[in-house]
Amino acid sequence: CKIINTVILDNNVQNLFLVGYKDGGYVAICGSDRVVRVYDMFTQKLIRRFSNGHSREITDICFSVNGKRILSSSLDCTIRVYDMSTGRCISWLLFDSAVLSMAI
């Protein structure tokens, strides 16, 4: 293995999650700061930052099958759906209890 890039986050960010979308060459990272960052693995640049939405820690993230959306679940009992092209939250779902994991 070879390190291709180093991502430096704020020192207060803990409990990192990482998920990739191989067809688009993206990787999403989130942590205790409740921010989802999406990086382009080819250019090694931050392409999206989703920071509005969750009021508690994010528990999981996943890409839609076509890579056009990214979903995040949280201890705030919600799933947020973000649009990759606009960077906006386009929908959210509220549950009776925290969503701890997701799969598409």
XYZ file of N, CA and C in Angstrom:
312
model
N 0.835 -1.185 0.000
C 0.000 0.000 0.000
C 0.871 1.235 0.000
N 0.347 2.291 -0.599
C 1.054 3.556 -0.668
C 0.115 4.664 -0.221
N 0.568 5.551 0.636
C -0.234 6.699 1.057
C -0.285 7.679 -0.100
N -1.512 8.031 -0.528
C -1.640 8.962 -1.650
C -2.010 10.365 -1.197
N -2.516 10.495 0.030
C -2.890 11.813 0.515
C -3.075 11.752 2.020
N -2.871 12.862 2.656
C -3.107 12.988 4.087
C -4.180 14.042 4.292
N -5.164 13.709 5.089
C -6.239 14.645 5.406
C -6.038 15.106 6.839
N -5.912 16.409 7.039
C -5.711 16.952 8.372
C -7.024 17.570 8.830
N -7.560 17.033 9.919
C -8.804 17.532 10.487
C -8.503 18.232 11.805
N -9.463 18.987 12.297
C -9.346 19.658 13.578
C -9.005 18.640 14.663
N -8.205 19.027 15.633
C -7.793 18.119 16.711
C -8.959 17.584 17.523
N -10.096 18.272 17.515
C -11.247 17.851 18.301
C -12.078 16.779 17.610
N -11.778 16.454 16.354
C -12.563 15.481 15.607
C -12.129 14.078 16.012
N -13.103 13.282 16.459
C -12.841 11.909 16.876
C -13.840 10.983 16.208
N -13.683 9.684 16.420
C -14.622 8.673 15.917
C -14.890 8.820 14.422
N -13.857 8.748 13.631
C -13.995 8.934 12.185
C -14.652 7.735 11.505
N -15.503 8.041 10.511
C -16.085 7.049 9.620
C -15.589 7.362 8.227
N -15.374 6.332 7.428
C -14.915 6.523 6.062
C -15.686 5.578 5.164
N -16.178 6.100 4.041
C -16.872 5.263 3.066
C -16.488 5.746 1.673
N -16.330 4.815 0.754
C -15.920 5.185 -0.595
C -16.977 4.886 -1.636
N -16.897 5.604 -2.744
C -17.729 5.343 -3.913
C -16.767 5.144 -5.076
N -16.455 3.898 -5.377
C -15.381 3.596 -6.317
C -15.648 4.067 -7.739
N -16.904 4.024 -8.197
C -17.187 4.422 -9.582
C -16.961 5.908 -9.809
N -17.131 6.710 -8.782
C -16.910 8.145 -8.906
C -15.558 8.587 -8.394
N -14.843 7.673 -7.732
C -13.551 8.030 -7.178
C -13.656 8.939 -5.970
N -14.746 8.812 -5.210
C -14.963 9.654 -4.040
C -14.735 8.869 -2.764
N -14.380 9.585 -1.718
C -14.368 9.027 -0.378
C -14.999 10.073 0.543
N -15.869 9.610 1.434
C -16.527 10.493 2.394
C -15.992 10.188 3.784
N -15.742 11.239 4.539
C -15.227 11.117 5.893
C -16.097 11.959 6.811
N -16.457 11.409 7.958
C -17.156 12.209 8.959
C -16.668 11.802 10.336
N -16.911 12.673 11.294
C -16.470 12.389 12.653
C -17.351 13.069 13.667
N -16.821 13.241 14.857
C -17.592 13.783 15.965
C -17.994 15.239 15.767
N -17.418 15.927 14.791
C -17.784 17.323 14.533
C -19.060 17.464 13.706
N -19.686 16.334 13.319
C -20.951 16.295 12.570
C -20.833 16.916 11.169
N -19.640 16.864 10.601
C -19.390 17.372 9.253
C -19.038 16.191 8.352
N -19.703 16.095 7.188
C -19.360 15.084 6.189
C -18.523 15.773 5.128
N -17.331 15.250 4.910
C -16.424 15.792 3.892
C -16.273 14.756 2.791
N -16.394 15.195 1.544
C -16.231 14.287 0.409
C -15.005 14.738 -0.381
N -14.092 13.797 -0.598
C -12.858 14.064 -1.328
C -12.860 13.326 -2.651
N -12.297 13.962 -3.672
C -12.059 13.330 -4.964
C -10.714 12.621 -4.861
N -10.714 11.320 -5.031
C -9.488 10.560 -4.866
C -8.498 10.762 -6.014
N -8.970 11.242 -7.158
C -8.070 11.469 -8.291
C -7.329 12.799 -8.128
N -8.054 13.858 -7.770
C -7.429 15.171 -7.596
C -6.939 15.379 -6.172
N -7.396 14.535 -5.249
C -7.044 14.600 -3.837
C -7.491 15.913 -3.196
N -8.646 16.412 -3.654
C -9.174 17.675 -3.136
C -10.540 17.475 -2.500
N -10.834 18.330 -1.532
C -12.154 18.371 -0.915
C -13.136 18.924 -1.935
N -14.198 18.174 -2.244
C -15.157 18.652 -3.242
C -16.501 19.038 -2.636
N -16.822 18.499 -1.470
C -18.074 18.841 -0.795
C -17.868 18.802 0.703
N -18.582 19.694 1.386
C -18.569 19.729 2.851
C -20.003 19.945 3.288
N -20.566 18.953 3.944
C -21.949 19.027 4.426
C -21.907 19.210 5.935
N -22.244 20.405 6.418
C -22.110 20.675 7.844
C -23.409 21.100 8.508
N -24.447 21.251 7.737
C -25.715 21.652 8.348
C -26.637 20.446 8.438
N -27.371 20.375 9.489
C -28.326 19.284 9.575
C -28.378 18.615 10.921
N -27.448 17.729 11.192
C -27.532 16.906 12.396
C -27.203 17.702 13.659
N -27.981 17.435 14.706
C -27.749 18.096 15.987
C -26.959 17.216 16.955
N -26.757 15.959 16.583
C -25.959 15.034 17.403
C -24.998 14.277 16.499
N -24.157 13.467 17.085
C -23.089 12.771 16.360
C -23.612 11.886 15.224
N -22.911 11.911 14.097
C -23.241 11.073 12.950
C -22.806 9.641 13.244
N -23.682 8.684 12.928
C -23.408 7.278 13.209
C -22.990 6.481 11.978
N -23.380 6.947 10.778
C -23.026 6.222 9.561
C -23.222 7.136 8.358
N -22.526 6.823 7.272
C -22.698 7.530 6.000
C -22.656 6.497 4.884
N -23.361 6.805 3.789
C -23.289 5.929 2.614
C -23.657 6.721 1.369
N -23.140 6.278 0.243
C -23.474 6.864 -1.045
C -24.665 6.128 -1.636
N -25.483 6.837 -2.418
C -26.524 6.163 -3.186
C -25.852 5.302 -4.244
N -26.607 4.406 -4.833
C -26.057 3.474 -5.823
C -25.383 4.211 -6.985
N -25.976 5.330 -7.433
C -25.419 6.067 -8.569
C -24.428 7.156 -8.145
N -24.205 7.320 -6.835
C -23.234 8.293 -6.352
C -23.700 9.732 -6.371
N -24.963 9.979 -6.712
C -25.469 11.348 -6.798
C -25.938 11.902 -5.457
N -26.111 11.016 -4.478
C -26.571 11.417 -3.156
C -25.654 10.793 -2.107
N -25.570 11.457 -0.979
C -24.902 10.874 0.175
C -25.858 10.989 1.352
N -25.965 9.915 2.104
C -26.876 9.862 3.242
C -26.069 9.780 4.524
N -26.576 10.438 5.562
C -25.935 10.352 6.873
C -27.006 10.078 7.923
N -26.666 9.200 8.860
C -27.569 8.909 9.977
C -26.933 9.450 11.251
N -27.775 9.677 12.264
C -27.278 10.350 13.450
C -27.987 9.898 14.716
N -27.354 10.195 15.842
C -27.979 9.958 17.140
C -29.165 10.888 17.378
N -29.355 11.880 16.493
C -30.521 12.766 16.613
C -31.782 12.148 16.013
N -31.717 10.862 15.679
C -32.852 10.078 15.156
C -33.243 10.454 13.732
N -32.324 11.006 12.965
C -32.625 11.373 11.588
C -31.654 10.742 10.609
N -32.109 10.645 9.356
C -31.256 10.378 8.203
C -31.387 11.594 7.307
N -30.274 12.162 6.919
C -30.249 13.317 6.005
C -29.780 12.843 4.637
N -30.398 13.376 3.591
C -30.035 13.041 2.213
C -29.494 14.307 1.563
N -28.255 14.249 1.113
C -27.597 15.401 0.491
C -27.366 15.135 -0.989
N -27.495 16.188 -1.778
C -27.252 16.123 -3.214
C -25.793 16.464 -3.476
N -25.080 15.571 -4.148
C -23.662 15.789 -4.412
C -23.411 16.958 -5.357
N -24.288 17.179 -6.325
C -24.033 18.241 -7.304
C -24.272 19.639 -6.735
N -25.243 19.794 -5.856
C -25.552 21.124 -5.310
C -24.995 21.331 -3.908
N -24.729 20.234 -3.187
C -24.249 20.346 -1.821
C -25.335 20.640 -0.809
N -26.588 20.495 -1.208
C -27.711 20.829 -0.331
C -28.368 19.588 0.257
N -28.951 19.766 1.442
C -29.775 18.718 2.038
C -31.111 18.749 1.311
N -31.462 17.654 0.657
C -32.682 17.642 -0.146
C -33.833 16.925 0.542
N -33.528 16.177 1.610
C -34.589 15.471 2.318
C -34.053 14.975 3.653
N -34.968 14.668 4.548
C -34.575 14.036 5.802
C -35.724 13.218 6.346
N -35.373 12.205 7.103
C -36.346 11.297 7.705
C -36.144 11.291 9.212
N -37.242 11.304 9.969
C -37.187 11.279 11.426
C -37.690 9.931 11.919
N -36.936 9.322 12.844
C -37.282 8.015 13.397
C -37.519 8.133 14.898
N -38.102 7.093 15.488
C -38.386 7.084 16.926
C -37.123 6.908 17.766
N -36.093 6.339 17.185
C -34.840 6.139 17.906
C -33.671 6.381 16.947
N -32.484 6.452 17.517
C -31.297 6.744 16.714
C -31.054 5.678 15.658
N -30.643 6.113 14.478
C -30.273 5.205 13.388
C -28.779 4.972 13.520
N -28.397 3.734 13.762
C -26.987 3.428 14.034
C -26.208 2.981 12.811
N -26.897 2.439 11.778
C -26.206 2.023 10.562
C -27.181 1.992 9.395
N -26.631 2.047 8.194
C -27.433 2.047 6.972
C -26.731 1.199 5.921
N -27.502 0.767 4.929
C -26.953 0.099 3.751
C -27.907 0.334 2.592
N -27.334 0.547 1.426
C -28.159 0.727 0.220
C -27.803 -0.372 -0.745
